[in-house]
C-alpha cells in the first residue's frame, strides 16, 4: 500500500491513521503546485484528479477521496474489508467536489469568484465525463451515487454551466432524467 501525501494537507488524516494503527504502508510526497511526486513523476498519471490523498492499495487499485480512504483504513484495522470503496469514492467526490463546488454558486455571485468556481467545476466535470463510460456510475445498476449526481447536475442549467462539451455526461443526464423515479420525483417537487 502506498499513500501519496502533501505535508500538512488533508492527506495527513490517513497518514496519522497508518501510524496510529501500524498499517504497513509506503509514503510518497507530492508537490501540489508542480503536480509532481518525490521521484519526479507527473502526479496526474498516478491520480488523474491531481489531488491528495491518493492511495494505491495492495492489489494495485487507486483509491482517492478522504472519506473512502479513511473508511478503508478503519475497516482494515477492524478486519472487516469488503465495503464498496468505489461507491464511497463516488459519493465523496460528488459531495466534496461537485455539491460543494456547484452549490457555492448559490452563495457567491461576484463575477471573478464565479469564474474561478466554474473553472474548478469544469475540471471536476471532465473527470466525471471520462469515467462515465457505462450506463451508470457504478457497475450495471442505478445506485445512490446516480441519484446524488443527477440532483447536483440539475443545478448546472441555473448557473449556466454548459454540459454539452461533456458528451458522456450529457447522454447520461438524458437517460437519468427519463427514468420514471426521477420524473416522478421532479413532478412531486413541482419542478416539471
Ligand atoms: N475531494 C477530496 C479533496 C482533497 C483535496 O482537496 N486535497 C487538496 C489538499 S488538502 C489538494 O490536493 N489540492 C490540490 C489540487 O486540487 O490540485 C477529498 O475529500 O479527499
Short mmCIF file of C-alpha atoms and ligand atoms in Angstrom, two decimals:
data_model
loop_
_atom_site.label_atom_id
_atom_site.label_comp_id
_atom_site.label_asym_id
_atom_site.label_seq_id
_atom_site.Cartn_x
_atom_site.Cartn_y
_atom_site.Cartn_z
CA UNK A 1 0.00 0.00 0.00
CA UNK A 2 1.23 3.48 -0.77
CA UNK A 3 -0.07 6.86 0.37
CA UNK A 4 0.53 9.96 -1.75
CA UNK A 5 0.52 12.93 0.59
CA UNK A 6 1.50 16.55 0.86
CA UNK A 7 2.81 17.88 4.20
CA UNK A 8 0.02 19.26 6.35
CA UNK A 9 -2.63 18.77 3.65
CA UNK A 10 -5.82 16.77 4.25
CA UNK A 11 -3.86 13.60 3.41
CA UNK A 12 -2.42 13.93 6.92
CA UNK A 13 -5.52 12.23 8.35
CA UNK A 14 -4.73 8.99 6.50
CA UNK A 15 -1.05 9.37 7.43
CA UNK A 16 -1.97 9.62 11.12
CA UNK A 17 -4.17 6.51 10.92
CA UNK A 18 -1.48 4.46 9.22
CA UNK A 19 0.91 5.41 12.03
CA UNK A 20 -1.67 5.06 14.79
CA UNK A 21 -2.53 1.50 13.73
CA UNK A 22 0.89 0.49 12.38
CA UNK A 23 -0.54 -0.39 8.99
CA UNK A 24 2.24 -1.33 6.54
CA UNK A 25 2.41 1.49 4.04
CA UNK A 26 4.86 3.37 1.85
CA UNK A 27 4.66 7.12 1.51
CA UNK A 28 5.34 9.40 -1.39
CA UNK A 29 5.36 13.16 -1.09
CA UNK A 30 3.60 15.21 -3.75
CA UNK A 31 4.40 18.76 -4.76
CA UNK A 32 0.87 20.06 -5.32
CA UNK A 33 1.98 23.18 -7.17
CA UNK A 34 4.10 21.33 -9.70
CA UNK A 35 1.88 18.22 -9.56
CA UNK A 36 4.98 16.06 -9.34
CA UNK A 37 5.76 13.25 -6.94
CA UNK A 38 9.01 12.97 -4.99
CA UNK A 39 10.63 10.94 -7.77
CA UNK A 40 9.58 13.43 -10.46
CA UNK A 41 6.57 11.51 -11.78
CA UNK A 42 3.68 13.56 -13.14
CA UNK A 43 1.13 13.17 -10.35
CA UNK A 44 -1.78 13.29 -12.83
CA UNK A 45 -0.51 9.95 -14.11
CA UNK A 46 -0.95 8.49 -10.63
CA UNK A 47 -4.20 10.25 -9.81
CA UNK A 48 -5.99 11.98 -12.70
CA UNK A 49 -7.81 14.15 -10.14
CA UNK A 50 -4.44 15.69 -9.29
CA UNK A 51 -5.08 15.93 -5.56
CA UNK A 52 -4.08 14.17 -2.37
CA UNK A 53 -4.79 11.93 -0.61
CA UNK A 54 -4.37 9.14 -3.13
CA UNK A 55 -3.72 5.60 -2.09
CA UNK A 56 -2.52 2.62 -4.08
CA UNK A 57 -3.98 -0.48 -2.44
CA UNK A 58 -2.16 -3.81 -2.20
CA UNK A 59 -3.94 -5.05 -5.34
CA UNK A 60 -2.69 -2.00 -7.27
CA UNK A 61 -6.04 -0.25 -7.32
CA UNK A 62 -6.13 3.52 -6.88
CA UNK A 63 -8.36 4.84 -4.10
CA UNK A 64 -8.99 8.56 -3.70
CA UNK A 65 -11.17 10.79 -1.51
CA UNK A 66 -10.60 11.14 2.21
CA UNK A 67 -13.92 9.55 3.16
CA UNK A 68 -13.19 6.44 1.10
CA UNK A 69 -9.55 6.14 2.18
CA UNK A 70 -10.30 6.72 5.87
CA UNK A 71 -13.14 4.18 5.75
CA UNK A 72 -10.82 1.69 4.07
CA UNK A 73 -8.16 2.14 6.76
CA UNK A 74 -10.75 1.93 9.52
CA UNK A 75 -12.18 -1.30 8.09
CA UNK A 76 -8.72 -2.73 7.56
CA UNK A 77 -7.86 -2.08 11.17
CA UNK A 78 -11.07 -3.79 12.27
CA UNK A 79 -10.55 -6.70 9.87
CA UNK A 80 -13.81 -6.04 8.05
CA UNK A 81 -12.69 -5.29 4.49
CA UNK A 82 -15.41 -5.57 1.93
CA UNK A 83 -17.26 -2.28 1.79
CA UNK A 84 -17.72 -0.89 -1.67
CA UNK A 85 -14.97 1.71 -1.60
CA UNK A 86 -15.62 2.81 -5.17
CA UNK A 87 -19.15 3.66 -4.12
CA UNK A 88 -17.83 5.69 -1.19
CA UNK A 89 -15.31 7.30 -3.50
CA UNK A 90 -18.08 8.49 -5.83
CA UNK A 91 -20.29 9.75 -3.00
CA UNK A 92 -17.34 11.63 -1.51
CA UNK A 93 -16.34 13.11 -4.86
CA UNK A 94 -19.89 14.24 -5.64
CA UNK A 95 -20.26 15.69 -2.16
CA UNK A 96 -16.94 17.45 -1.72
CA UNK A 97 -16.19 18.47 -5.29
CA UNK A 98 -19.49 18.86 -7.16
CA UNK A 99 -22.06 19.55 -4.44
CA UNK A 100 -19.80 21.99 -2.59
CA UNK A 101 -18.39 23.37 -5.85
CA UNK A 102 -21.57 23.97 -7.85
CA UNK A 103 -23.55 24.61 -4.65
CA UNK A 104 -21.30 27.51 -3.74
CA UNK A 105 -22.78 29.38 -6.72
CA UNK A 106 -25.95 29.78 -4.66
CA UNK A 107 -23.84 31.97 -2.34
CA UNK A 108 -21.21 33.66 -4.50
CA UNK A 109 -22.28 35.97 -7.30
CA UNK A 110 -19.23 38.18 -7.84
CA UNK A 111 -18.16 37.50 -11.46
CA UNK A 112 -14.45 36.90 -10.71
CA UNK A 113 -15.31 34.43 -7.95
CA UNK A 114 -17.97 32.75 -10.08
CA UNK A 115 -15.38 32.41 -12.85
CA UNK A 116 -12.90 30.71 -10.53
CA UNK A 117 -15.54 28.35 -9.17
CA UNK A 118 -16.68 27.44 -12.68
CA UNK A 119 -13.11 26.76 -13.80
CA UNK A 120 -12.67 24.30 -10.96
CA UNK A 121 -16.08 22.72 -11.57
CA UNK A 122 -15.15 22.31 -15.25
CA UNK A 123 -12.08 20.26 -14.25
CA UNK A 124 -14.23 18.08 -12.00
CA UNK A 125 -16.88 17.59 -14.70
CA UNK A 126 -14.15 16.47 -17.08
CA UNK A 127 -13.18 13.77 -14.59
CA UNK A 128 -16.78 12.59 -14.38
CA UNK A 129 -17.12 12.64 -18.16
CA UNK A 130 -14.03 10.47 -18.61
CA UNK A 131 -15.24 7.94 -16.06
CA UNK A 132 -18.85 7.82 -17.17
CA UNK A 133 -18.46 5.22 -19.86
CA UNK A 134 -21.16 2.79 -18.71
CA UNK A 135 -24.85 3.36 -18.24
CA UNK A 136 -24.49 4.18 -14.55
CA UNK A 137 -21.71 5.48 -12.33
CA UNK A 138 -21.14 2.07 -10.78
CA UNK A 139 -21.48 -1.31 -12.45
CA UNK A 140 -24.75 -2.15 -14.15
CA UNK A 141 -27.19 -0.76 -11.70
CA UNK A 142 -28.74 2.56 -10.71
CA UNK A 143 -27.34 3.45 -7.28
CA UNK A 144 -27.45 6.20 -4.67
CA UNK A 145 -24.43 7.73 -6.39
CA UNK A 146 -26.54 8.23 -9.55
CA UNK A 147 -29.38 9.82 -7.56
CA UNK A 148 -26.87 12.22 -5.98
CA UNK A 149 -25.10 13.06 -9.24
CA UNK A 150 -28.34 13.71 -11.14
CA UNK A 151 -29.51 16.04 -8.38
CA UNK A 152 -26.33 18.10 -8.33
CA UNK A 153 -26.03 18.21 -12.13
CA UNK A 154 -29.59 19.51 -12.31
CA UNK A 155 -28.26 22.80 -10.88
CA UNK A 156 -25.95 23.35 -13.84
CA UNK A 157 -28.62 24.93 -16.03
CA UNK A 158 -29.48 27.51 -13.36
CA UNK A 159 -25.84 28.60 -13.21
CA UNK A 160 -25.27 28.48 -16.98
CA UNK A 161 -22.82 25.62 -16.78
CA UNK A 162 -23.00 24.15 -20.25
CA UNK A 163 -22.84 20.36 -20.15
CA UNK A 164 -22.75 19.93 -23.95
CA UNK A 165 -18.92 19.70 -24.07
CA UNK A 166 -19.20 16.67 -21.80
CA UNK A 167 -20.78 14.17 -24.14
CA UNK A 168 -20.90 11.25 -21.70
CA UNK A 169 -22.46 13.41 -19.00
CA UNK A 170 -25.00 14.84 -21.46
CA UNK A 171 -26.12 11.38 -22.59
CA UNK A 172 -26.14 10.11 -19.01
CA UNK A 173 -28.25 13.02 -17.81
CA UNK A 174 -30.77 12.50 -20.58
CA UNK A 175 -31.09 8.81 -19.63
CA UNK A 176 -31.36 9.62 -15.94
CA UNK A 177 -33.86 12.41 -16.43
CA UNK A 178 -36.09 9.99 -18.33
CA UNK A 179 -36.13 7.44 -15.53
CA UNK A 180 -39.62 7.07 -14.03
CA UNK A 181 -38.29 7.64 -10.49
CA UNK A 182 -36.59 10.89 -11.50
CA UNK A 183 -39.64 12.09 -13.45
CA UNK A 184 -41.96 11.21 -10.55
CA UNK A 185 -39.71 12.99 -8.06
CA UNK A 186 -39.46 16.13 -10.16
CA UNK A 187 -43.25 16.19 -10.59
CA UNK A 188 -43.78 15.71 -6.85
CA UNK A 189 -41.36 18.55 -6.13
CA UNK A 190 -43.16 20.80 -8.62
CA UNK A 191 -40.14 21.02 -10.91
CA UNK A 192 -41.83 19.73 -14.07
N1 LIG B 1 -12.39 15.61 -2.54
C1 LIG B 1 -11.08 15.42 -1.99
C2 LIG B 1 -10.37 16.75 -1.85
C3 LIG B 1 -8.93 16.58 -1.50
C4 LIG B 1 -8.22 17.93 -1.50
O1 LIG B 1 -8.88 18.99 -1.53
N2 LIG B 1 -6.88 17.89 -1.49
C5 LIG B 1 -6.09 19.10 -1.54
C6 LIG B 1 -5.13 19.14 -0.36
S1 LIG B 1 -5.96 19.36 1.18
C7 LIG B 1 -5.24 19.06 -2.80
O2 LIG B 1 -4.54 18.11 -3.06
N3 LIG B 1 -5.33 20.14 -3.62
C8 LIG B 1 -4.53 20.29 -4.79
C9 LIG B 1 -5.30 20.27 -6.06
O3 LIG B 1 -6.57 20.16 -6.02
O4 LIG B 1 -4.69 20.36 -7.13
C10 LIG B 1 -11.18 14.68 -0.65
O5 LIG B 1 -12.19 14.87 0.04
O6 LIG B 1 -10.27 13.91 -0.33
#
